[in-house]
Amino acid sequence: MGAIKDSKTRYPLTLEKEFKAELEQLAKKKGLTLNSLITLVMREYADKKKD
């Protein structure tokens, strides 16, 4: 893993292998990395919960 920006942090995430594969396929279809997809989904969830 490379260096990350000071404004970011890493968090280990454990997923079932089949679920990870499913998410990877969804990310690929959207032209995203797995990390980008997970970040997008979590951001949308957090934004909805703020209301």
PDB file of N, CA, C and O in Angstrom:
ATOM      1  N   MET A   1       0.832  -1.186   0.000  1.00  0.00           N
ATOM      2  CA  MET A   1       0.000   0.000   0.000  1.00  0.00           C
ATOM      3  C   MET A   1       0.870   1.240   0.000  1.00  0.00           C
ATOM      4  O   MET A   1       1.859   1.307   0.701  1.00  0.00           O
ATOM      5  N   GLY A   2       0.403   2.229  -0.767  1.00  0.00           N
ATOM      6  CA  GLY A   2       1.133   3.481  -0.847  1.00  0.00           C
ATOM      7  C   GLY A   2       0.729   4.438   0.248  1.00  0.00           C
ATOM      8  O   GLY A   2      -0.137   4.157   1.067  1.00  0.00           O
ATOM      9  N   ALA A   3       1.385   5.576   0.216  1.00  0.00           N
ATOM     10  CA  ALA A   3       1.076   6.623   1.190  1.00  0.00           C
ATOM     11  C   ALA A   3      -0.297   7.220   0.887  1.00  0.00           C
ATOM     12  O   ALA A   3      -0.744   7.238  -0.249  1.00  0.00           O
ATOM     13  N   ILE A   4      -0.952   7.691   1.924  1.00  0.00           N
ATOM     14  CA  ILE A   4      -2.253   8.342   1.759  1.00  0.00           C
ATOM     15  C   ILE A   4      -2.156   9.782   2.249  1.00  0.00           C
ATOM     16  O   ILE A   4      -1.254  10.136   3.004  1.00  0.00           O
ATOM     17  N   LYS A   5      -3.112  10.609   1.824  1.00  0.00           N
ATOM     18  CA  LYS A   5      -3.144  12.012   2.237  1.00  0.00           C
ATOM     19  C   LYS A   5      -3.323  12.123   3.742  1.00  0.00           C
ATOM     20  O   LYS A   5      -3.913  11.254   4.372  1.00  0.00           O
ATOM     21  N   ASP A   6      -2.837  13.217   4.300  1.00  0.00           N
ATOM     22  CA  ASP A   6      -2.987  13.465   5.738  1.00  0.00           C
ATOM     23  C   ASP A   6      -4.450  13.562   6.151  1.00  0.00           C
ATOM     24  O   ASP A   6      -4.792  13.306   7.298  1.00  0.00           O
ATOM     25  N   SER A   7      -5.333  13.918   5.217  1.00  0.00           N
ATOM     26  CA  SER A   7      -6.746  14.085   5.541  1.00  0.00           C
ATOM     27  C   SER A   7      -7.508  12.759   5.527  1.00  0.00           C
ATOM     28  O   SER A   7      -8.701  12.733   5.803  1.00  0.00           O
ATOM     29  N   LYS A   8      -6.819  11.674   5.205  1.00  0.00           N
ATOM     30  CA  LYS A   8      -7.478  10.372   5.127  1.00  0.00           C
ATOM     31  C   LYS A   8      -6.877   9.398   6.129  1.00  0.00           C
ATOM     32  O   LYS A   8      -5.815   9.626   6.680  1.00  0.00           O
ATOM     33  N   THR A   9      -7.593   8.302   6.355  1.00  0.00           N
ATOM     34  CA  THR A   9      -7.111   7.262   7.251  1.00  0.00           C
ATOM     35  C   THR A   9      -7.505   5.906   6.678  1.00  0.00           C
ATOM     36  O   THR A   9      -8.408   5.813   5.846  1.00  0.00           O
ATOM     37  N   ARG A  10      -6.835   4.873   7.108  1.00  0.00           N
ATOM     38  CA  ARG A  10      -7.177   3.514   6.678  1.00  0.00           C
ATOM     39  C   ARG A  10      -7.948   2.822   7.781  1.00  0.00           C
ATOM     40  O   ARG A  10      -7.739   3.056   8.971  1.00  0.00           O
ATOM     41  N   TYR A  11      -8.854   1.950   7.355  1.00  0.00           N
ATOM     42  CA  TYR A  11      -9.655   1.175   8.288  1.00  0.00           C
ATOM     43  C   TYR A  11      -9.806  -0.227   7.722  1.00  0.00           C
ATOM     44  O   TYR A  11     -10.322  -0.389   6.616  1.00  0.00           O
ATOM     45  N   PRO A  12      -9.348  -1.234   8.462  1.00  0.00           N
ATOM     46  CA  PRO A  12      -9.493  -2.606   7.958  1.00  0.00           C
ATOM     47  C   PRO A  12     -10.963  -3.018   7.945  1.00  0.00           C
ATOM     48  O   PRO A  12     -11.707  -2.720   8.880  1.00  0.00           O
ATOM     49  N   LEU A  13     -11.374  -3.672   6.883  1.00  0.00           N
ATOM     50  CA  LEU A  13     -12.762  -4.090   6.724  1.00  0.00           C
ATOM     51  C   LEU A  13     -12.778  -5.560   6.334  1.00  0.00           C
ATOM     52  O   LEU A  13     -12.141  -5.950   5.355  1.00  0.00           O
ATOM     53  N   THR A  14     -13.502  -6.366   7.075  1.00  0.00           N
ATOM     54  CA  THR A  14     -13.608  -7.788   6.783  1.00  0.00           C
ATOM     55  C   THR A  14     -14.938  -8.064   6.111  1.00  0.00           C
ATOM     56  O   THR A  14     -15.990  -7.699   6.631  1.00  0.00           O
ATOM     57  N   LEU A  15     -14.873  -8.672   4.917  1.00  0.00           N
ATOM     58  CA  LEU A  15     -16.067  -9.001   4.147  1.00  0.00           C
ATOM     59  C   LEU A  15     -16.050 -10.481   3.800  1.00  0.00           C
ATOM     60  O   LEU A  15     -14.981 -11.076   3.656  1.00  0.00           O
ATOM     61  N   GLU A  16     -17.225 -11.057   3.636  1.00  0.00           N
ATOM     62  CA  GLU A  16     -17.299 -12.414   3.112  1.00  0.00           C
ATOM     63  C   GLU A  16     -16.765 -12.383   1.685  1.00  0.00           C
ATOM     64  O   GLU A  16     -16.982 -11.421   0.940  1.00  0.00           O
ATOM     65  N   LYS A  17     -16.044 -13.414   1.281  1.00  0.00           N
ATOM     66  CA  LYS A  17     -15.414 -13.446  -0.039  1.00  0.00           C
ATOM     67  C   LYS A  17     -16.424 -13.263  -1.158  1.00  0.00           C
ATOM     68  O   LYS A  17     -16.172 -12.518  -2.112  1.00  0.00           O
ATOM     69  N   GLU A  18     -17.570 -13.911  -1.060  1.00  0.00           N
ATOM     70  CA  GLU A  18     -18.585 -13.794  -2.104  1.00  0.00           C
ATOM     71  C   GLU A  18     -19.146 -12.375  -2.183  1.00  0.00           C
ATOM     72  O   GLU A  18     -19.397 -11.858  -3.274  1.00  0.00           O
ATOM     73  N   PHE A  19     -19.334 -11.741  -1.038  1.00  0.00           N
ATOM     74  CA  PHE A  19     -19.847 -10.375  -1.013  1.00  0.00           C
ATOM     75  C   PHE A  19     -18.822  -9.417  -1.609  1.00  0.00           C
ATOM     76  O   PHE A  19     -19.168  -8.514  -2.379  1.00  0.00           O
ATOM     77  N   LYS A  20     -17.550  -9.619  -1.277  1.00  0.00           N
ATOM     78  CA  LYS A  20     -16.495  -8.776  -1.846  1.00  0.00           C
ATOM     79  C   LYS A  20     -16.475  -8.901  -3.361  1.00  0.00           C
ATOM     80  O   LYS A  20     -16.375  -7.895  -4.080  1.00  0.00           O
ATOM     81  N   ALA A  21     -16.590 -10.113  -3.861  1.00  0.00           N
ATOM     82  CA  ALA A  21     -16.604 -10.333  -5.307  1.00  0.00           C
ATOM     83  C   ALA A  21     -17.796  -9.618  -5.953  1.00  0.00           C
ATOM     84  O   ALA A  21     -17.671  -9.027  -7.031  1.00  0.00           O
ATOM     85  N   GLU A  22     -18.938  -9.682  -5.285  1.00  0.00           N
ATOM     86  CA  GLU A  22     -20.137  -8.997  -5.781  1.00  0.00           C
ATOM     87  C   GLU A  22     -19.916  -7.490  -5.841  1.00  0.00           C
ATOM     88  O   GLU A  22     -20.256  -6.840  -6.842  1.00  0.00           O
ATOM     89  N   LEU A  23     -19.335  -6.940  -4.792  1.00  0.00           N
ATOM     90  CA  LEU A  23     -19.057  -5.506  -4.760  1.00  0.00           C
ATOM     91  C   LEU A  23     -18.036  -5.110  -5.825  1.00  0.00           C
ATOM     92  O   LEU A  23     -18.156  -4.051  -6.452  1.00  0.00           O
ATOM     93  N   GLU A  24     -17.038  -5.949  -6.036  1.00  0.00           N
ATOM     94  CA  GLU A  24     -16.040  -5.672  -7.066  1.00  0.00           C
ATOM     95  C   GLU A  24     -16.676  -5.606  -8.452  1.00  0.00           C
ATOM     96  O   GLU A  24     -16.331  -4.742  -9.266  1.00  0.00           O
ATOM     97  N   GLN A  25     -17.627  -6.488  -8.716  1.00  0.00           N
ATOM     98  CA  GLN A  25     -18.323  -6.482 -10.002  1.00  0.00           C
ATOM     99  C   GLN A  25     -19.172  -5.216 -10.151  1.00  0.00           C
ATOM    100  O   GLN A  25     -19.197  -4.601 -11.213  1.00  0.00           O
ATOM    101  N   LEU A  26     -19.867  -4.827  -9.081  1.00  0.00           N
ATOM    102  CA  LEU A  26     -20.657  -3.594  -9.114  1.00  0.00           C
ATOM    103  C   LEU A  26     -19.756  -2.381  -9.358  1.00  0.00           C
ATOM    104  O   LEU A  26     -20.094  -1.498 -10.153  1.00  0.00           O
ATOM    105  N   ALA A  27     -18.628  -2.351  -8.686  1.00  0.00           N
ATOM    106  CA  ALA A  27     -17.682  -1.244  -8.858  1.00  0.00           C
ATOM    107  C   ALA A  27     -17.182  -1.195 -10.300  1.00  0.00           C
ATOM    108  O   ALA A  27     -17.138  -0.119 -10.918  1.00  0.00           O
ATOM    109  N   LYS A  28     -16.835  -2.342 -10.829  1.00  0.00           N
ATOM    110  CA  LYS A  28     -16.322  -2.406 -12.199  1.00  0.00           C
ATOM    111  C   LYS A  28     -17.358  -1.890 -13.192  1.00  0.00           C
ATOM    112  O   LYS A  28     -17.033  -1.124 -14.101  1.00  0.00           O
ATOM    113  N   LYS A  29     -18.617  -2.269 -13.005  1.00  0.00           N
ATOM    114  CA  LYS A  29     -19.695  -1.816 -13.888  1.00  0.00           C
ATOM    115  C   LYS A  29     -19.854  -0.297 -13.845  1.00  0.00           C
ATOM    116  O   LYS A  29     -20.250   0.327 -14.822  1.00  0.00           O
ATOM    117  N   LYS A  30     -19.562   0.307 -12.685  1.00  0.00           N
ATOM    118  CA  LYS A  30     -19.688   1.753 -12.516  1.00  0.00           C
ATOM    119  C   LYS A  30     -18.390   2.484 -12.843  1.00  0.00           C
ATOM    120  O   LYS A  30     -18.320   3.708 -12.753  1.00  0.00           O
ATOM    121  N   GLY A  31     -17.341   1.734 -13.179  1.00  0.00           N
ATOM    122  CA  GLY A  31     -16.057   2.352 -13.484  1.00  0.00           C
ATOM    123  C   GLY A  31     -15.334   2.860 -12.249  1.00  0.00           C
ATOM    124  O   GLY A  31     -14.584   3.830 -12.316  1.00  0.00           O
ATOM    125  N   LEU A  32     -15.579   2.211 -11.119  1.00  0.00           N
ATOM    126  CA  LEU A  32     -14.986   2.607  -9.840  1.00  0.00           C
ATOM    127  C   LEU A  32     -14.080   1.507  -9.305  1.00  0.00           C
ATOM    128  O   LEU A  32     -14.206   0.352  -9.681  1.00  0.00           O
ATOM    129  N   THR A  33     -13.222   1.880  -8.379  1.00  0.00           N
ATOM    130  CA  THR A  33     -12.494   0.874  -7.609  1.00  0.00           C
ATOM    131  C   THR A  33     -13.412   0.387  -6.490  1.00  0.00           C
ATOM    132  O   THR A  33     -14.413   1.044  -6.164  1.00  0.00           O
ATOM    133  N   LEU A  34     -13.073  -0.727  -5.900  1.00  0.00           N
ATOM    134  CA  LEU A  34     -13.853  -1.233  -4.768  1.00  0.00           C
ATOM    135  C   LEU A  34     -13.863  -0.197  -3.648  1.00  0.00           C
ATOM    136  O   LEU A  34     -14.910   0.090  -3.066  1.00  0.00           O
ATOM    137  N   ASN A  35     -12.714   0.381  -3.352  1.00  0.00           N
ATOM    138  CA  ASN A  35     -12.634   1.382  -2.293  1.00  0.00           C
ATOM    139  C   ASN A  35     -13.527   2.584  -2.598  1.00  0.00           C
ATOM    140  O   ASN A  35     -14.237   3.076  -1.722  1.00  0.00           O
ATOM    141  N   SER A  36     -13.515   3.035  -3.841  1.00  0.00           N
ATOM    142  CA  SER A  36     -14.350   4.178  -4.222  1.00  0.00           C
ATOM    143  C   SER A  36     -15.830   3.858  -4.076  1.00  0.00           C
ATOM    144  O   SER A  36     -16.606   4.702  -3.618  1.00  0.00           O
ATOM    145  N   LEU A  37     -16.217   2.654  -4.453  1.00  0.00           N
ATOM    146  CA  LEU A  37     -17.617   2.249  -4.304  1.00  0.00           C
ATOM    147  C   LEU A  37     -18.025   2.227  -2.843  1.00  0.00           C
ATOM    148  O   LEU A  37     -19.065   2.771  -2.464  1.00  0.00           O
ATOM    149  N   ILE A  38     -17.206   1.622  -2.007  1.00  0.00           N
ATOM    150  CA  ILE A  38     -17.521   1.537  -0.575  1.00  0.00           C
ATOM    151  C   ILE A  38     -17.596   2.942   0.028  1.00  0.00           C
ATOM    152  O   ILE A  38     -18.510   3.256   0.792  1.00  0.00           O
ATOM    153  N   THR A  39     -16.662   3.811  -0.326  1.00  0.00           N
ATOM    154  CA  THR A  39     -16.666   5.182   0.174  1.00  0.00           C
ATOM    155  C   THR A  39     -17.919   5.918  -0.269  1.00  0.00           C
ATOM    156  O   THR A  39     -18.567   6.617   0.530  1.00  0.00           O
ATOM    157  N   LEU A  40     -18.303   5.768  -1.532  1.00  0.00           N
ATOM    158  CA  LEU A  40     -19.506   6.410  -2.062  1.00  0.00           C
ATOM    159  C   LEU A  40     -20.751   5.950  -1.313  1.00  0.00           C
ATOM    160  O   LEU A  40     -21.569   6.767  -0.880  1.00  0.00           O
ATOM    161  N   VAL A  41     -20.888   4.656  -1.123  1.00  0.00           N
ATOM    162  CA  VAL A  41     -22.062   4.112  -0.441  1.00  0.00           C
ATOM    163  C   VAL A  41     -22.112   4.583   1.014  1.00  0.00           C
ATOM    164  O   VAL A  41     -23.174   4.983   1.508  1.00  0.00           O
ATOM    165  N   MET A  42     -20.981   4.576   1.681  1.00  0.00           N
ATOM    166  CA  MET A  42     -20.951   5.009   3.073  1.00  0.00           C
ATOM    167  C   MET A  42     -21.240   6.505   3.193  1.00  0.00           C
ATOM    168  O   MET A  42     -21.935   6.939   4.115  1.00  0.00           O
ATOM    169  N   ARG A  43     -20.738   7.315   2.246  1.00  0.00           N
ATOM    170  CA  ARG A  43     -20.997   8.755   2.262  1.00  0.00           C
ATOM    171  C   ARG A  43     -22.488   9.016   2.060  1.00  0.00           C
ATOM    172  O   ARG A  43     -23.095   9.824   2.761  1.00  0.00           O
ATOM    173  N   GLU A  44     -23.109   8.327   1.089  1.00  0.00           N
ATOM    174  CA  GLU A  44     -24.542   8.490   0.847  1.00  0.00           C
ATOM    175  C   GLU A  44     -25.349   8.090   2.080  1.00  0.00           C
ATOM    176  O   GLU A  44     -26.298   8.770   2.457  1.00  0.00           O
ATOM    177  N   TYR A  45     -24.971   7.002   2.724  1.00  0.00           N
ATOM    178  CA  TYR A  45     -25.661   6.546   3.931  1.00  0.00           C
ATOM    179  C   TYR A  45     -25.540   7.587   5.041  1.00  0.00           C
ATOM    180  O   TYR A  45     -26.529   7.955   5.679  1.00  0.00           O
ATOM    181  N   ALA A  46     -24.333   8.073   5.269  1.00  0.00           N
ATOM    182  CA  ALA A  46     -24.107   9.053   6.343  1.00  0.00           C
ATOM    183  C   ALA A  46     -24.865  10.350   6.065  1.00  0.00           C
ATOM    184  O   ALA A  46     -25.451  10.932   6.978  1.00  0.00           O
ATOM    185  N   ASP A  47     -24.870  10.790   4.799  1.00  0.00           N
ATOM    186  CA  ASP A  47     -25.599  12.009   4.454  1.00  0.00           C
ATOM    187  C   ASP A  47     -27.103  11.861   4.711  1.00  0.00           C
ATOM    188  O   ASP A  47     -27.734  12.796   5.206  1.00  0.00           O
ATOM    189  N   LYS A  48     -27.662  10.717   4.396  1.00  0.00           N
ATOM    190  CA  LYS A  48     -29.095  10.482   4.628  1.00  0.00           C
ATOM    191  C   LYS A  48     -29.414  10.473   6.122  1.00  0.00           C
ATOM    192  O   LYS A  48     -30.490  10.904   6.529  1.00  0.00           O
ATOM    193  N   LYS A  49     -28.504   9.955   6.925  1.00  0.00           N
ATOM    194  CA  LYS A  49     -28.744   9.854   8.360  1.00  0.00           C
ATOM    195  C   LYS A  49     -28.607  11.201   9.072  1.00  0.00           C
ATOM    196  O   LYS A  49     -29.067  11.349  10.195  1.00  0.00           O
ATOM    197  N   LYS A  50     -27.990  12.165   8.428  1.00  0.00           N
ATOM    198  CA  LYS A  50     -27.838  13.505   9.020  1.00  0.00           C
ATOM    199  C   LYS A  50     -29.177  14.225   9.101  1.00  0.00           C
ATOM    200  O   LYS A  50     -29.388  15.057   9.953  1.00  0.00           O
ATOM    201  N   ASP A  51     -30.067  13.906   8.182  1.00  0.00           N
ATOM    202  CA  ASP A  51     -31.363  14.603   8.104  1.00  0.00           C
ATOM    203  C   ASP A  51     -32.319  14.193   9.180  1.00  0.00           C
ATOM    204  O   ASP A  51     -32.364  13.313   9.849  1.00  0.00           O
TER     205      ASP A  51
END
